[in-house]
CSV table of C-alpha atoms in Angstrom, one decimal:
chain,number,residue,atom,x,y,z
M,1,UNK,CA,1.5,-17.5,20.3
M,2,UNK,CA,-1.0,-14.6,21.1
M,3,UNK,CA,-3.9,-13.5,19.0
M,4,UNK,CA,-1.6,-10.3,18.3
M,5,UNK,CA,1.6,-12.1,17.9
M,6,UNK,CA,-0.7,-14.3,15.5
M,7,UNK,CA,-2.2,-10.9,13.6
M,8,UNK,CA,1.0,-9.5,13.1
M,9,UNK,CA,2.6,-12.8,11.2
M,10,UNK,CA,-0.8,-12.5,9.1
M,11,UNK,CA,0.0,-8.8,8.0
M,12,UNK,CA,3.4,-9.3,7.2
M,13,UNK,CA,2.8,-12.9,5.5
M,14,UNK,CA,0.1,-11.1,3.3
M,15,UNK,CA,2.6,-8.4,2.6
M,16,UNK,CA,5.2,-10.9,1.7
M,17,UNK,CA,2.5,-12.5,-0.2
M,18,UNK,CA,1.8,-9.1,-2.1
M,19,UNK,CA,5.7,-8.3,-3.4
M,20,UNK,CA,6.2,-11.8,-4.7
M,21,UNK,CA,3.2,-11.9,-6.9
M,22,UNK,CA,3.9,-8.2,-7.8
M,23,UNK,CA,7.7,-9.0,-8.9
M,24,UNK,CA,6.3,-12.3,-10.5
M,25,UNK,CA,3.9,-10.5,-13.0
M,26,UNK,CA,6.6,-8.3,-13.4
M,27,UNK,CA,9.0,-10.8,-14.7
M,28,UNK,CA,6.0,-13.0,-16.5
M,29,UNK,CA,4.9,-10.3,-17.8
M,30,UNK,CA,7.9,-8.3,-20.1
M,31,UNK,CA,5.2,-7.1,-22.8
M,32,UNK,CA,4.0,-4.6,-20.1
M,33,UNK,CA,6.3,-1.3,-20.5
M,34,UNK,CA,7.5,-1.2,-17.0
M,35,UNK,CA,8.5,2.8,-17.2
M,36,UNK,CA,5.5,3.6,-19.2
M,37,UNK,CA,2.4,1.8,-17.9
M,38,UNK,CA,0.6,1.6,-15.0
M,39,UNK,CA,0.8,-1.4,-12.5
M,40,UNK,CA,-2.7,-2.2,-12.8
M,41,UNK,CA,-2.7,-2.7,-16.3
M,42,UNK,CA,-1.4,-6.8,-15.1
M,43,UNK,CA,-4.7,-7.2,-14.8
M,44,UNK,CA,-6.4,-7.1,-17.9
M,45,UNK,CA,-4.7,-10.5,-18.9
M,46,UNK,CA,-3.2,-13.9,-17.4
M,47,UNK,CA,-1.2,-14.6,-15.8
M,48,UNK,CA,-1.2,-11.1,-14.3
M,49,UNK,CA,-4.9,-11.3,-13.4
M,50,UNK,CA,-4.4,-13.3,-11.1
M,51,UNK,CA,-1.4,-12.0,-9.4
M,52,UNK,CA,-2.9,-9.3,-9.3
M,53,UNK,CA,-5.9,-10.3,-7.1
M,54,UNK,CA,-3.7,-12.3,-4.9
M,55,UNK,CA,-1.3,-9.0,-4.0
M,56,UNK,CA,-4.0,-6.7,-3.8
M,57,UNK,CA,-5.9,-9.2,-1.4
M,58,UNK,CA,-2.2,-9.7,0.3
M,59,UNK,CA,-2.5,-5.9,1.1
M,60,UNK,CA,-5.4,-5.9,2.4
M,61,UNK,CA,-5.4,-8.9,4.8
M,62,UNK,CA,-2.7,-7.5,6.4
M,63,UNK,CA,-4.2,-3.7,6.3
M,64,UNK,CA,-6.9,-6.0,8.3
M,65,UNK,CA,-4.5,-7.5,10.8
M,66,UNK,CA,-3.1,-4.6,11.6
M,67,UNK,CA,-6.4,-2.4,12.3
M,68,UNK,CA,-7.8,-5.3,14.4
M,69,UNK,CA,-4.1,-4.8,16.7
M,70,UNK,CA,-5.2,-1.1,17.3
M,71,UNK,CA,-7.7,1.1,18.1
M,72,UNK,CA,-8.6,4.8,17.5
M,73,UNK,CA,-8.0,6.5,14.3
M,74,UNK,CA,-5.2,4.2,12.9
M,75,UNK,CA,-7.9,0.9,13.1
M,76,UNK,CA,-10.0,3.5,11.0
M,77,UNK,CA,-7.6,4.3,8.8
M,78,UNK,CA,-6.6,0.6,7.9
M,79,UNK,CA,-9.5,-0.7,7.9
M,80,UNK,CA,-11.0,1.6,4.8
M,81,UNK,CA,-7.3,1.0,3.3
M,82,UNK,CA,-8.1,-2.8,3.0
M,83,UNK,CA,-11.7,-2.1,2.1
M,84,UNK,CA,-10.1,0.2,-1.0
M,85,UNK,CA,-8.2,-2.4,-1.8
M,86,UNK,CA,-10.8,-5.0,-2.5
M,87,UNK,CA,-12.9,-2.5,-4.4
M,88,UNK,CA,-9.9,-1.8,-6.7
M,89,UNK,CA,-9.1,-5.2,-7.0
M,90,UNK,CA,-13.0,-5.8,-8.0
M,91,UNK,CA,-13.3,-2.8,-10.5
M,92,UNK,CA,-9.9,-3.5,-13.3
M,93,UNK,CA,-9.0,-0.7,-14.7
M,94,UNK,CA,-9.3,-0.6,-19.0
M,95,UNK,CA,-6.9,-1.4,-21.4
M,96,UNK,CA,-4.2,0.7,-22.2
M,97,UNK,CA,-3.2,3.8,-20.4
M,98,UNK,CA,-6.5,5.7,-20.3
M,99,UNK,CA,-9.7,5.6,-18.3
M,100,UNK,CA,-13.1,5.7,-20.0
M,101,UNK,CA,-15.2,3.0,-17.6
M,102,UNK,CA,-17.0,3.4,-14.7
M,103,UNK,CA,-14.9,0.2,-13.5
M,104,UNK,CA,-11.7,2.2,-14.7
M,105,UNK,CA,-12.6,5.1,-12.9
M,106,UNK,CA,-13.6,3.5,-9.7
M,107,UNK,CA,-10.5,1.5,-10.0
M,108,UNK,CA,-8.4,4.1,-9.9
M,109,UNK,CA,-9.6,6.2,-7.2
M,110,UNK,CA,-10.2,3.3,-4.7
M,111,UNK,CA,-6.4,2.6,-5.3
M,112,UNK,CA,-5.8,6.2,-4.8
M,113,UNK,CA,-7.7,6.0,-1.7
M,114,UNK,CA,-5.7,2.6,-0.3
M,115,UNK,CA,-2.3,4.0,-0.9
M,116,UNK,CA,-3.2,7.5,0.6
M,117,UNK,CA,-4.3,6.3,4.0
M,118,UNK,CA,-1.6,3.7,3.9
M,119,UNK,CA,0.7,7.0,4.0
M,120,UNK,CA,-1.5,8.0,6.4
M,121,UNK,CA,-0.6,5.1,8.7
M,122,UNK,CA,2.5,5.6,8.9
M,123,UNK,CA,2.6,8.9,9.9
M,124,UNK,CA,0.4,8.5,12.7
M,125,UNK,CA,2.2,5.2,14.4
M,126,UNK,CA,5.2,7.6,13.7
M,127,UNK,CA,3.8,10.2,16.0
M,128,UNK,CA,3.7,8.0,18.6
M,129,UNK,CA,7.0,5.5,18.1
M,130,UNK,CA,9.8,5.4,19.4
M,131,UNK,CA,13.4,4.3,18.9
M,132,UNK,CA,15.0,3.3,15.4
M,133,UNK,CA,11.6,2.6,14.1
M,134,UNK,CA,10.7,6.2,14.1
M,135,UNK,CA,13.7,7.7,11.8
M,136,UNK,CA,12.6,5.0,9.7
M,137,UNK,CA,8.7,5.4,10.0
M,138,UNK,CA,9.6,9.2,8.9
M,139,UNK,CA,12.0,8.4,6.0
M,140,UNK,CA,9.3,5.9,4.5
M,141,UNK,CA,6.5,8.0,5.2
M,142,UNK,CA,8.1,11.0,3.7
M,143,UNK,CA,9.5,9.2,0.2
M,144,UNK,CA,5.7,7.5,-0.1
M,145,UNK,CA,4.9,11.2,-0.4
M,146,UNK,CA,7.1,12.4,-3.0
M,147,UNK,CA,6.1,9.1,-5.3
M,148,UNK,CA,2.4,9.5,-4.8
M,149,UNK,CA,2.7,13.2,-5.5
M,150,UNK,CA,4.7,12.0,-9.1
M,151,UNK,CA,1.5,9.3,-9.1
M,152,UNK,CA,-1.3,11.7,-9.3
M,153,UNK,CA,0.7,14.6,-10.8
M,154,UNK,CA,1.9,11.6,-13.9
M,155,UNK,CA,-2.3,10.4,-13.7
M,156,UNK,CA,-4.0,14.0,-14.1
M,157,UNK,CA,-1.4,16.1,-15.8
M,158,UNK,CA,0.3,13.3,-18.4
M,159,UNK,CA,2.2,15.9,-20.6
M,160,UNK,CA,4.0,17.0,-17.4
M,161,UNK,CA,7.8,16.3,-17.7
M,162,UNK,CA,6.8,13.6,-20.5
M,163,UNK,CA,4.7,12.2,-17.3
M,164,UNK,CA,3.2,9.8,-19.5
M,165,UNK,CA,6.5,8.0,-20.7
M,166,UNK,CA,7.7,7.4,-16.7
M,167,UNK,CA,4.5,6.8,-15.1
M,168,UNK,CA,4.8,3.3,-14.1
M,169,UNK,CA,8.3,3.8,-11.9
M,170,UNK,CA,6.9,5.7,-9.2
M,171,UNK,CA,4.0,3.6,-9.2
M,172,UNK,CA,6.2,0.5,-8.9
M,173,UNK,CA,8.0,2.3,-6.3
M,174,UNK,CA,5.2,3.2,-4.1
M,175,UNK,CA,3.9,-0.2,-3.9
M,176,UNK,CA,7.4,-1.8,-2.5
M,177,UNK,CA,7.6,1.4,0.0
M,178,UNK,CA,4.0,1.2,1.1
M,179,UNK,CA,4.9,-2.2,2.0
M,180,UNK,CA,7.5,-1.4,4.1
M,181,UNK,CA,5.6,0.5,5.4
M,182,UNK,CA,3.4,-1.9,6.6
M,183,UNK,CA,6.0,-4.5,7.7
M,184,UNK,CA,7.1,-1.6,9.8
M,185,UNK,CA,3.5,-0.8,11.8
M,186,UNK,CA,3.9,-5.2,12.3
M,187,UNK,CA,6.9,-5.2,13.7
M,188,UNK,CA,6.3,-1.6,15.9
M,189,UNK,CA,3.1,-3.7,17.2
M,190,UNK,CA,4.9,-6.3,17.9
M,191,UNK,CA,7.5,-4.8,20.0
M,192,UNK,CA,5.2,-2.8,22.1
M,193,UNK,CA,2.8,-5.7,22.7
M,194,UNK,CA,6.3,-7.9,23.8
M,195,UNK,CA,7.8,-4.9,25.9
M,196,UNK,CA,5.1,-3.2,28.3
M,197,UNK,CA,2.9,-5.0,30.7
M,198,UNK,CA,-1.0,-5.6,29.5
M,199,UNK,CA,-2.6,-2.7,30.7
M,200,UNK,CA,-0.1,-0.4,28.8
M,201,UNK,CA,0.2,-2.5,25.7
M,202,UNK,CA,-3.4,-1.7,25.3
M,203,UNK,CA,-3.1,2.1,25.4
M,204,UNK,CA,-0.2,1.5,23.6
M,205,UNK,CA,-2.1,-0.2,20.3
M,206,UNK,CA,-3.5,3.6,19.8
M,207,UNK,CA,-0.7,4.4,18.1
């Protein structure tokens, strides 16, 4: 196995990794109002504090992988995603639905940060990829959109459309899409790496 082959079974391992301890805290965790509050709000208690830090640490090893398989603006891009990550995963948000902390605050808008250039990430290997990944690319890139769009319009302006009461679905949404997002940019890496010689593969990882 080569040291991409290698990084790309990381990134989708740690993205595995990720969605099982999301759904786990969502199923060991029914007190939590899952239309009403906010992922992040697992984390103020166990067991969701720690499944927590292991799927936002899942994220970003494989936001890591996956910069160090290209170059350019997309290793940029998913580098400071997994960077965000740990910092949100550092700061926890405060109890309840609000924000009045520092930590809360920083919290929040290193998450923002992660999932934006995650979106971001996919729309640039979607510029550049082709076959049935890029339909797909488009389609996922485009819905991560329209939920982060409900996210910050549900986060800033709560007595939008009752915004407050159905906050947490788009959230939980974005987070499953986001990592299919990234499963896609693994398995796009992986199929340029396996189908051009080495001197193209290496442009290629530009995106």
């Amino acid at each position: 196995m080569t040291r991409r082959q290698t990084l790309h079974v990381v990134a989708i391992a740690g993205v595995v990794l990720a969605a099982a301890s999301f759904v786990f805290m969502f199923v060991a965790m029914p007190e939590v109002d899952f239309l009403r509050h906010p992922v992040s709000i697992y984390e103020n208690k166990q067991p969701g504090f720690t499944g927590y830090i292991i799927a936002t640490a899942g994220i970003a090893v494989s936001c890591t992988a996956l910069a160090l398989t290209t170059t350019g603006w997309p290793r940029l891009v998913l580098a400071t995603a997994a960077l965000a990550f740990v910092v949100a995963a550092v700061f926890p948000t405060d109890p309840g639905t609000g924000v009045d902390t520092v930590a809360g605050y920083i919290h929040r808008y290193a998450s923002g940060t992660g999932f934006g250039l995650v979106i971001i990430a996919g729309f640039l290997a979607f510029a550049t990829t082709t076959g049935w990944r890029r339909p797909a690319l488009l389609w996922l890139s485009v819905t991560n959109v329209v939920l982060m769009a409900l996210v910050v319009i549900n986060t800033f302006f709560p007595t939008f459309a009752d915004g407050r009461d159905w906050r947490g679905l788009p959230q939980r949404l974005l987070l499953f899409t986001l990592a299919a997002v990234l499963v896609m940019l693994a398995s796009n890496r992986a199929s340029t790496a396996g189908s051009r010689r080495p001197r193209e593969a290496d442009a290629a990882t530009r995106w």
